[in-house]
PDB file of C-alpha atoms in Angstrom:
ATOM      1  CA  MET A   1       0.006   0.051  -0.032  1.00 54.00           C
ATOM      2  CA  ASN A   2       2.840   2.333   0.992  1.00 54.00           C
ATOM      3  CA  GLU A   3       4.512   1.585  -2.360  1.00 53.00           C
ATOM      4  CA  PHE A   4       1.503   2.675  -4.393  1.00 50.00           C
ATOM      5  CA  ARG A   5       1.220   5.867  -2.164  1.00 54.00           C
ATOM      6  CA  ASN A   6       4.839   6.714  -2.743  1.00 55.00           C
ATOM      7  CA  LEU A   7       4.481   6.120  -6.486  1.00 52.00           C
ATOM      8  CA  ALA A   8       1.517   8.467  -6.615  1.00 53.00           C
ATOM      9  CA  ILE A   9       3.396  11.214  -4.870  1.00 54.00           C
ATOM     10  CA  LEU A  10       6.390  10.873  -7.171  1.00 51.00           C
ATOM     11  CA  SER A  11       4.197  11.046 -10.279  1.00 55.00           C
ATOM     12  CA  LEU A  12       2.601  14.212  -8.927  1.00 51.00           C
ATOM     13  CA  PHE A  13       6.027  15.812  -8.271  1.00 49.00           C
ATOM     14  CA  LEU A  14       7.176  15.062 -11.751  1.00 48.00           C
ATOM     15  CA  CYS A  15       4.069  16.533 -13.276  1.00 50.00           C
ATOM     16  CA  ILE A  16       4.488  19.800 -11.316  1.00 45.00           C
ATOM     17  CA  LEU A  17       8.273  19.997 -12.323  1.00 46.00           C
ATOM     18  CA  SER A  18       7.247  19.559 -16.027  1.00 46.00           C
ATOM     19  CA  CYS A  19       4.788  22.405 -15.836  1.00 46.00           C
ATOM     20  CA  VAL A  20       7.261  24.763 -14.265  1.00 40.00           C
ATOM     21  CA  SER A  21       9.861  23.933 -16.908  1.00 42.00           C
ATOM     22  CA  LEU A  22       7.379  24.714 -19.738  1.00 37.00           C
ATOM     23  CA  THR A  23       6.502  28.020 -18.049  1.00 38.00           C
ATOM     24  CA  HIS A  24      10.087  29.221 -18.119  1.00 40.00           C
ATOM     25  CA  ALA A  25      11.010  27.854 -21.578  1.00 38.00           C
ATOM     26  CA  ALA A  26      12.590  30.159 -24.204  1.00 37.00           C
ATOM     27  CA  PRO A  27      10.127  31.733 -26.633  1.00 40.00           C
ATOM     28  CA  THR A  28       9.635  29.982 -29.954  1.00 36.00           C
ATOM     29  CA  ASN A  29      10.682  31.374 -33.366  1.00 38.00           C
ATOM     30  CA  GLU A  30       6.991  32.283 -33.855  1.00 34.00           C
ATOM     31  CA  ASP A  31       7.075  34.301 -30.643  1.00 34.00           C
ATOM     32  CA  ASN A  32      10.134  36.224 -31.946  1.00 33.00           C
ATOM     33  CA  LEU A  33       8.337  37.106 -35.154  1.00 28.00           C
ATOM     34  CA  LEU A  34       5.341  38.465 -33.245  1.00 31.00           C
ATOM     35  CA  SER A  35       7.430  40.665 -30.956  1.00 29.00           C
ATOM     36  CA  PRO A  36      10.727  41.572 -32.714  1.00 33.00           C
ATOM     37  CA  SER A  37      13.703  42.854 -30.659  1.00 34.00           C
ATOM     38  CA  LYS A  38      15.039  46.331 -31.414  1.00 37.00           C
ATOM     39  CA  LYS A  39      18.134  44.879 -33.029  1.00 36.00           C
ATOM     40  CA  SER A  40      15.981  43.117 -35.709  1.00 35.00           C
ATOM     41  CA  GLU A  41      14.185  46.345 -36.743  1.00 38.00           C
ATOM     42  CA  PRO A  42      15.257  47.589 -40.173  1.00 35.00           C
ATOM     43  CA  LYS A  43      17.402  50.789 -40.123  1.00 39.00           C
ATOM     44  CA  GLU A  44      16.100  53.869 -41.834  1.00 39.00           C
ATOM     45  CA  ASP A  45      17.082  54.087 -45.493  1.00 41.00           C
ATOM     46  CA  ARG A  46      19.107  57.375 -45.895  1.00 42.00           C
ATOM     47  CA  PHE A  47      18.685  57.243 -49.678  1.00 43.00           C
ATOM     48  CA  LYS A  48      14.933  57.744 -49.750  1.00 44.00           C
ATOM     49  CA  PRO A  49      13.942  60.483 -52.273  1.00 44.00           C
ATOM     50  CA  LEU A  50      11.688  61.920 -49.462  1.00 43.00           C
ATOM     51  CA  HIS A  51      14.805  63.159 -47.582  1.00 75.00           C
ATOM     52  CA  GLY A  52      15.516  65.824 -50.080  1.00 84.00           C
ATOM     53  CA  LYS A  53      12.250  67.512 -49.240  1.00 87.00           C
ATOM     54  CA  ILE A  54      13.889  68.545 -45.982  1.00 87.00           C
ATOM     55  CA  ILE A  55      16.362  70.823 -47.815  1.00 90.00           C
ATOM     56  CA  GLN A  56      13.746  72.144 -50.275  1.00 93.00           C
ATOM     57  CA  ALA A  57      11.361  73.005 -47.446  1.00 91.00           C
ATOM     58  CA  ALA A  58      14.103  74.783 -45.528  1.00 91.00           C
ATOM     59  CA  ILE A  59      14.881  76.817 -48.632  1.00 93.00           C
ATOM     60  CA  ASN A  60      11.287  77.643 -49.341  1.00 94.00           C
ATOM     61  CA  LYS A  61      10.717  78.671 -45.713  1.00 93.00           C
ATOM     62  CA  ALA A  62      13.777  80.875 -45.457  1.00 94.00           C
ATOM     63  CA  LYS A  63      13.233  84.612 -45.812  1.00 93.00           C
ATOM     64  CA  ASP A  64      15.410  86.620 -48.164  1.00 94.00           C
ATOM     65  CA  GLY A  65      18.510  87.883 -46.335  1.00 93.00           C
ATOM     66  CA  SER A  66      18.840  84.840 -44.122  1.00 95.00           C
ATOM     67  CA  VAL A  67      21.405  82.050 -43.770  1.00 95.00           C
ATOM     68  CA  VAL A  68      20.120  78.383 -44.092  1.00 94.00           C
ATOM     69  CA  THR A  69      22.228  75.625 -42.545  1.00 94.00           C
ATOM     70  CA  ILE A  70      21.683  72.079 -43.784  1.00 91.00           C
ATOM     71  CA  MET A  71      22.937  69.457 -41.324  1.00 88.00           C
ATOM     72  CA  PRO A  72      24.950  66.334 -42.192  1.00 89.00           C
ATOM     73  CA  GLY A  73      23.438  63.487 -44.170  1.00 88.00           C
ATOM     74  CA  THR A  74      22.782  62.193 -47.634  1.00 89.00           C
ATOM     75  CA  TYR A  75      19.648  63.482 -49.323  1.00 91.00           C
ATOM     76  CA  ALA A  76      17.988  62.747 -52.536  1.00 89.00           C
ATOM     77  CA  LEU A  77      15.053  64.002 -54.721  1.00 88.00           C
ATOM     78  CA  PRO A  78      13.556  62.890 -57.973  1.00 88.00           C
ATOM     79  CA  GLY A  79      14.290  66.280 -59.411  1.00 89.00           C
ATOM     80  CA  PRO A  80      16.542  69.283 -58.598  1.00 93.00           C
ATOM     81  CA  LEU A  81      16.784  71.539 -55.643  1.00 95.00           C
ATOM     82  CA  LEU A  82      15.166  74.778 -56.904  1.00 96.00           C
ATOM     83  CA  LEU A  83      15.876  78.426 -56.153  1.00 97.00           C
ATOM     84  CA  GLU A  84      13.732  80.807 -58.020  1.00 97.00           C
ATOM     85  CA  ASN A  85      13.200  84.472 -57.766  1.00 98.00           C
ATOM     86  CA  ARG A  86      15.181  84.681 -54.587  1.00 97.00           C
ATOM     87  CA  SER A  87      17.716  87.179 -53.285  1.00 97.00           C
ATOM     88  CA  ASP A  88      20.235  87.648 -50.573  1.00 97.00           C
ATOM     89  CA  LEU A  89      20.249  84.038 -49.407  1.00 97.00           C
ATOM     90  CA  THR A  90      23.219  81.917 -48.063  1.00 96.00           C
ATOM     91  CA  ILE A  91      22.882  78.177 -47.989  1.00 96.00           C
ATOM     92  CA  ARG A  92      25.590  76.309 -45.952  1.00 96.00           C
ATOM     93  CA  PHE A  93      25.812  72.498 -46.337  1.00 95.00           C
ATOM     94  CA  ILE A  94      27.605  70.784 -43.429  1.00 92.00           C
ATOM     95  CA  ASP A  95      28.958  67.352 -44.583  1.00 91.00           C
ATOM     96  CA  VAL A  96      25.930  67.002 -46.932  1.00 92.00           C
ATOM     97  CA  THR A  97      25.603  64.936 -50.089  1.00 91.00           C
ATOM     98  CA  PHE A  98      22.662  65.749 -52.330  1.00 92.00           C
ATOM     99  CA  LYS A  99      21.669  63.556 -55.208  1.00 91.00           C
ATOM    100  CA  THR A 100      19.127  63.902 -57.941  1.00 90.00           C
ATOM    101  CA  ILE A 101      17.624  60.717 -59.180  1.00 86.00           C
ATOM    102  CA  ASP A 102      16.570  61.821 -62.686  1.00 87.00           C
ATOM    103  CA  VAL A 103      19.783  62.092 -64.735  1.00 84.00           C
ATOM    104  CA  ASN A 104      17.912  64.390 -67.262  1.00 87.00           C
ATOM    105  CA  GLU A 105      17.190  66.956 -64.524  1.00 91.00           C
ATOM    106  CA  SER A 106      19.687  69.422 -62.974  1.00 94.00           C
ATOM    107  CA  VAL A 107      20.928  68.672 -59.456  1.00 95.00           C
ATOM    108  CA  PHE A 108      20.652  72.357 -58.344  1.00 97.00           C
ATOM    109  CA  GLN A 109      18.753  74.849 -60.445  1.00 98.00           C
ATOM    110  CA  ILE A 110      18.934  78.587 -59.864  1.00 99.00           C
ATOM    111  CA  ASN A 111      16.574  80.810 -61.911  1.00 99.00           C
ATOM    112  CA  ASN A 112      16.236  84.579 -61.743  1.00 99.00           C
ATOM    113  CA  CYS A 113      18.033  84.937 -58.453  1.00 98.00           C
ATOM    114  CA  LYS A 114      20.562  87.506 -57.124  1.00 98.00           C
ATOM    115  CA  ASN A 115      23.062  87.570 -54.230  1.00 98.00           C
ATOM    116  CA  ILE A 116      23.082  83.849 -53.595  1.00 98.00           C
ATOM    117  CA  ASN A 117      25.851  81.927 -51.772  1.00 98.00           C
ATOM    118  CA  ILE A 118      26.192  78.115 -51.994  1.00 98.00           C
ATOM    119  CA  ILE A 119      28.791  77.007 -49.484  1.00 97.00           C
ATOM    120  CA  ASP A 120      30.245  73.465 -49.218  1.00 96.00           C
ATOM    121  CA  GLY A 121      28.182  70.354 -50.140  1.00 94.00           C
ATOM    122  CA  HIS A 122      28.589  67.495 -52.512  1.00 95.00           C
ATOM    123  CA  PHE A 123      26.245  67.584 -55.479  1.00 96.00           C
ATOM    124  CA  GLN A 124      25.689  64.821 -58.051  1.00 92.00           C
ATOM    125  CA  HIS A 125      23.171  62.651 -59.811  1.00 87.00           C
ATOM    126  CA  PHE A 126      22.122  59.456 -58.002  1.00 79.00           C
ATOM    127  CA  GLU A 127      23.464  56.982 -60.497  1.00 69.00           C
ATOM    128  CA  PRO A 128      26.259  58.283 -62.685  1.00 56.00           C
ATOM    129  CA  LEU A 129      26.410  57.848 -66.401  1.00 57.00           C
ATOM    130  CA  GLU A 130      29.927  56.819 -67.656  1.00 60.00           C
ATOM    131  CA  ASN A 131      29.408  58.456 -71.046  1.00 57.00           C
ATOM    132  CA  TYR A 132      27.858  61.715 -72.172  1.00 54.00           C
ATOM    133  CA  GLU A 133      24.179  61.191 -73.092  1.00 57.00           C
ATOM    134  CA  CYS A 134      22.927  64.780 -73.045  1.00 55.00           C
ATOM    135  CA  ASP A 135      21.879  64.417 -69.437  1.00 73.00           C
ATOM    136  CA  GLY A 136      21.289  67.223 -66.976  1.00 85.00           C
ATOM    137  CA  PRO A 137      24.016  69.515 -65.470  1.00 93.00           C
ATOM    138  CA  VAL A 138      24.873  69.510 -61.747  1.00 95.00           C
ATOM    139  CA  PHE A 139      24.448  73.302 -61.343  1.00 97.00           C
ATOM    140  CA  SER A 140      22.130  75.138 -63.854  1.00 97.00           C
ATOM    141  CA  ILE A 141      22.137  78.960 -63.426  1.00 98.00           C
ATOM    142  CA  ASN A 142      19.895  81.035 -65.503  1.00 98.00           C
ATOM    143  CA  SER A 143      19.292  84.789 -65.732  1.00 99.00           C
ATOM    144  CA  SER A 144      20.786  85.483 -62.374  1.00 99.00           C
ATOM    145  CA  SER A 145      23.378  87.807 -60.838  1.00 99.00           C
ATOM    146  CA  ASN A 146      26.004  87.648 -58.044  1.00 99.00           C
ATOM    147  CA  ILE A 147      25.900  83.856 -57.615  1.00 99.00           C
ATOM    148  CA  LYS A 148      28.751  82.282 -55.702  1.00 98.00           C
ATOM    149  CA  ILE A 149      29.491  78.479 -55.441  1.00 98.00           C
ATOM    150  CA  MET A 150      32.251  77.923 -52.880  1.00 98.00           C
ATOM    151  CA  GLY A 151      33.977  74.878 -51.392  1.00 97.00           C
ATOM    152  CA  SER A 152      31.697  72.361 -53.036  1.00 98.00           C
ATOM    153  CA  GLU A 153      32.288  69.019 -54.761  1.00 97.00           C
ATOM    154  CA  ILE A 154      30.575  69.072 -58.144  1.00 96.00           C
ATOM    155  CA  ASN A 155      30.753  65.412 -59.003  1.00 88.00           C
ATOM    156  CA  GLY A 156      29.996  64.475 -62.687  1.00 72.00           C
ATOM    157  CA  CYS A 157      27.128  62.165 -63.214  1.00 69.00           C
ATOM    158  CA  GLY A 158      25.898  65.235 -65.078  1.00 69.00           C
ATOM    159  CA  ALA A 159      26.965  66.252 -68.513  1.00 86.00           C
ATOM    160  CA  ILE A 160      28.073  69.674 -67.177  1.00 93.00           C
ATOM    161  CA  GLY A 161      29.493  70.669 -63.705  1.00 95.00           C
ATOM    162  CA  VAL A 162      28.421  74.309 -63.796  1.00 97.00           C
ATOM    163  CA  SER A 163      26.179  75.588 -66.623  1.00 97.00           C
ATOM    164  CA  ALA A 164      25.320  79.242 -66.665  1.00 98.00           C
ATOM    165  CA  PHE A 165      23.202  81.283 -69.116  1.00 98.00           C
ATOM    166  CA  LYS A 166      22.648  85.094 -69.146  1.00 98.00           C
ATOM    167  CA  THR A 167      24.228  85.431 -65.769  1.00 98.00           C
ATOM    168  CA  ASN A 168      26.305  88.264 -64.433  1.00 98.00           C
ATOM    169  CA  LYS A 169      28.867  88.145 -61.618  1.00 98.00           C
ATOM    170  CA  LEU A 170      29.245  84.341 -61.164  1.00 98.00           C
ATOM    171  CA  VAL A 171      32.042  82.969 -58.871  1.00 98.00           C
ATOM    172  CA  VAL A 172      33.100  79.324 -58.606  1.00 98.00           C
ATOM    173  CA  PHE A 173      35.800  79.212 -55.855  1.00 97.00           C
ATOM    174  CA  GLN A 174      37.695  76.391 -54.259  1.00 96.00           C
ATOM    175  CA  CYS A 175      35.476  73.682 -55.720  1.00 97.00           C
ATOM    176  CA  HIS A 176      36.316  70.172 -56.987  1.00 96.00           C
ATOM    177  CA  LEU A 177      34.811  69.696 -60.410  1.00 96.00           C
ATOM    178  CA  HIS A 178      35.325  66.075 -61.642  1.00 93.00           C
ATOM    179  CA  HIS A 179      33.923  63.418 -63.936  1.00 90.00           C
ATOM    180  CA  ASN A 180      31.554  65.676 -65.797  1.00 90.00           C
ATOM    181  CA  THR A 181      30.987  63.806 -69.043  1.00 86.00           C
ATOM    182  CA  PHE A 182      30.800  66.818 -71.393  1.00 89.00           C
ATOM    183  CA  THR A 183      32.496  69.700 -69.656  1.00 91.00           C
ATOM    184  CA  ALA A 184      33.317  71.027 -66.247  1.00 94.00           C
ATOM    185  CA  LEU A 185      32.071  74.585 -67.113  1.00 94.00           C
ATOM    186  CA  SER A 186      29.649  75.780 -69.723  1.00 94.00           C
ATOM    187  CA  LEU A 187      28.981  79.602 -70.030  1.00 95.00           C
ATOM    188  CA  ASN A 188      26.713  81.265 -72.555  1.00 95.00           C
ATOM    189  CA  GLU A 189      25.961  84.945 -72.760  1.00 95.00           C
ATOM    190  CA  CYS A 190      27.518  85.487 -69.317  1.00 96.00           C
ATOM    191  CA  GLN A 191      29.771  88.344 -68.031  1.00 95.00           C
ATOM    192  CA  ASN A 192      31.981  88.988 -65.065  1.00 95.00           C
ATOM    193  CA  VAL A 193      32.740  85.347 -64.198  1.00 96.00           C
ATOM    194  CA  ASP A 194      35.499  84.313 -61.924  1.00 95.00           C
ATOM    195  CA  ILE A 195      36.678  80.670 -61.825  1.00 95.00           C
ATOM    196  CA  ASN A 196      39.361  80.638 -59.114  1.00 94.00           C
ATOM    197  CA  ASN A 197      41.423  78.110 -57.141  1.00 94.00           C
ATOM    198  CA  ASN A 198      39.464  75.027 -58.167  1.00 94.00           C
ATOM    199  CA  LEU A 199      40.537  71.452 -58.862  1.00 94.00           C
ATOM    200  CA  ILE A 200      39.141  70.562 -62.281  1.00 93.00           C
ATOM    201  CA  GLU A 201      39.937  67.089 -63.295  1.00 92.00           C
ATOM    202  CA  HIS A 202      38.809  64.025 -65.319  1.00 90.00           C
ATOM    203  CA  ASN A 203      36.079  65.935 -67.200  1.00 90.00           C
ATOM    204  CA  GLY A 204      35.065  65.587 -70.855  1.00 88.00           C
ATOM    205  CA  GLN A 205      36.704  69.030 -71.222  1.00 89.00           C
ATOM    206  CA  THR A 206      37.411  72.036 -69.014  1.00 90.00           C
ATOM    207  CA  TYR A 207      35.469  74.916 -70.638  1.00 89.00           C
ATOM    208  CA  ASN A 208      32.821  75.407 -73.244  1.00 89.00           C
ATOM    209  CA  GLY A 209      31.275  78.798 -73.963  1.00 89.00           C
ATOM    210  CA  SER A 210      30.029  81.429 -76.309  1.00 89.00           C
ATOM    211  CA  ASP A 211      29.221  85.126 -76.331  1.00 91.00           C
ATOM    212  CA  ASN A 212      30.725  85.767 -72.881  1.00 93.00           C
ATOM    213  CA  GLN A 213      32.492  88.901 -71.471  1.00 92.00           C
ATOM    214  CA  TYR A 214      35.178  89.278 -68.776  1.00 91.00           C
ATOM    215  CA  VAL A 215      35.662  85.617 -67.900  1.00 91.00           C
ATOM    216  CA  ARG A 216      38.656  85.249 -65.473  1.00 91.00           C
ATOM    217  CA  PHE A 217      40.245  81.838 -64.841  1.00 87.00           C
ATOM    218  CA  HIS A 218      43.132  81.674 -62.556  1.00 88.00           C
ATOM    219  CA  GLY A 219      44.760  79.671 -59.732  1.00 89.00           C
ATOM    220  CA  ASN A 220      42.997  76.423 -60.850  1.00 91.00           C
ATOM    221  CA  HIS A 221      44.652  72.962 -60.977  1.00 90.00           C
ATOM    222  CA  VAL A 222      43.499  71.429 -64.264  1.00 89.00           C
ATOM    223  CA  VAL A 223      44.489  67.786 -64.945  1.00 88.00           C
ATOM    224  CA  GLY A 224      43.317  64.658 -66.711  1.00 87.00           C
ATOM    225  CA  ASN A 225      40.531  66.150 -68.902  1.00 84.00           C
ATOM    226  CA  LYS A 226      39.809  64.024 -71.947  1.00 77.00           C
ATOM    227  CA  LYS A 227      39.440  66.799 -74.546  1.00 63.00           C
ATOM    228  CA  SER A 228      41.840  69.679 -74.602  1.00 48.00           C
ATOM    229  CA  TYR A 229      40.340  73.144 -73.982  1.00 48.00           C
ATOM    230  CA  TRP A 230      42.689  74.530 -76.626  1.00 40.00           C
ATOM    231  CA  GLY A 231      40.056  73.485 -79.206  1.00 41.00           C
ATOM    232  CA  ASN A 232      37.835  76.204 -78.038  1.00 47.00           C
ATOM    233  CA  SER A 233      38.780  79.475 -79.632  1.00 47.00           C
ATOM    234  CA  GLU A 234      37.216  81.650 -76.939  1.00 50.00           C
ATOM    235  CA  TYR A 235      39.158  79.852 -74.247  1.00 49.00           C
ATOM    236  CA  ARG A 236      42.350  80.441 -76.295  1.00 48.00           C
ATOM    237  CA  GLN A 237      41.747  84.112 -76.373  1.00 49.00           C
ATOM    238  CA  LEU A 238      40.914  84.038 -72.702  1.00 50.00           C
ATOM    239  CA  TYR A 239      44.359  82.507 -72.099  1.00 44.00           C
ATOM    240  CA  ILE A 240      46.172  85.143 -74.168  1.00 40.00           C
ATOM    241  CA  LYS A 241      44.330  87.987 -72.527  1.00 43.00           C
ATOM    242  CA  HIS A 242      44.625  86.985 -68.878  1.00 41.00           C
ATOM    243  CA  HIS A 243      47.812  84.870 -68.932  1.00 37.00           C
ATOM    244  CA  ILE A 244      46.120  81.819 -67.401  1.00 40.00           C
ATOM    245  CA  GLU A 245      48.475  79.233 -65.791  1.00 40.00           C
ATOM    246  CA  LEU A 246      47.506  75.806 -67.079  1.00 38.00           C
ATOM    247  CA  GLN A 247      49.191  72.451 -67.612  1.00 38.00           C
ATOM    248  CA  GLU A 248      49.602  72.981 -71.297  1.00 37.00           C
ATOM    249  CA  PRO A 249      52.495  74.524 -73.242  1.00 33.00           C
ATOM    250  CA  LYS A 250      52.429  78.221 -72.932  1.00 33.00           C
ATOM    251  CA  ILE A 251      51.735  80.409 -75.783  1.00 32.00           C
ATOM    252  CA  GLN A 252      54.428  82.824 -76.467  1.00 34.00           C
ATOM    253  CA  LEU A 253      53.531  85.881 -78.693  1.00 34.00           C
ATOM    254  CA  LEU A 254      56.628  87.134 -80.521  1.00 36.00           C
ATOM    255  CA  GLU A 255      56.661  90.580 -82.047  1.00 36.00           C
ATOM    256  CA  PRO A 256      58.374  90.630 -85.497  1.00 40.00           C
ATOM    257  CA  LYS A 257      61.917  91.895 -85.370  1.00 44.00           C
ATOM    258  CA  PRO A 258      62.471  95.162 -87.301  1.00 49.00           C
ATOM    259  CA  GLU A 259      64.543  94.755 -90.408  1.00 51.00           C
ATOM    260  CA  LYS A 260      68.060  96.150 -90.226  1.00 49.00           C
TER     261      LYS A 260
END
């Protein structure tokens, strides 16, 4: 009789122990899927086109005469950043890369503006084209005056690094213009342009332009461009007039010696 009673007590003890073990068991894979840990949550995608709206909204909200500071990050938009009919505005980019997704669009477009400063920043198209296909420029500046682009990286992926049309007083200073498939600089019907102290390398060509007045090009480091800028007659005249120092054989103009 005692043996049966002891056996019953042992069975009850084992049953209780089994229940306690199940209660403290590790959650199943299904439990993990229902309540993911913080480590398994996907990180925010910094390349979403939506992010570029932050910059455009800041520009749109800023009053003329103010300074807009864009904080670090990589931003993108389907189309260009746009400045239109604005004046006396400074935009500072702190460790910022801005990319335009549509290669047929400009990356930064400035229309009918005056007294604009663009400081620092890295500007390019989202997916570069290796060869020129008549795609959009990085900077497109139209019918504007006193525009300064300073300390910026203007990285190819666009046919033209800086394109300007009917613009007066344009300054490109201490920028890095590279891998622009057609040309680093394209100026048409512009005047009073200063291209100073830039690194201009690995572009289709350095300069392309027509009907410009008072273009000054000095202190630039020009290397590795595929097509020589000497093919452009306007650039040649620019060199002769302003004695530009470039990595090309210098032109020496010799006066004819008087006959004895």
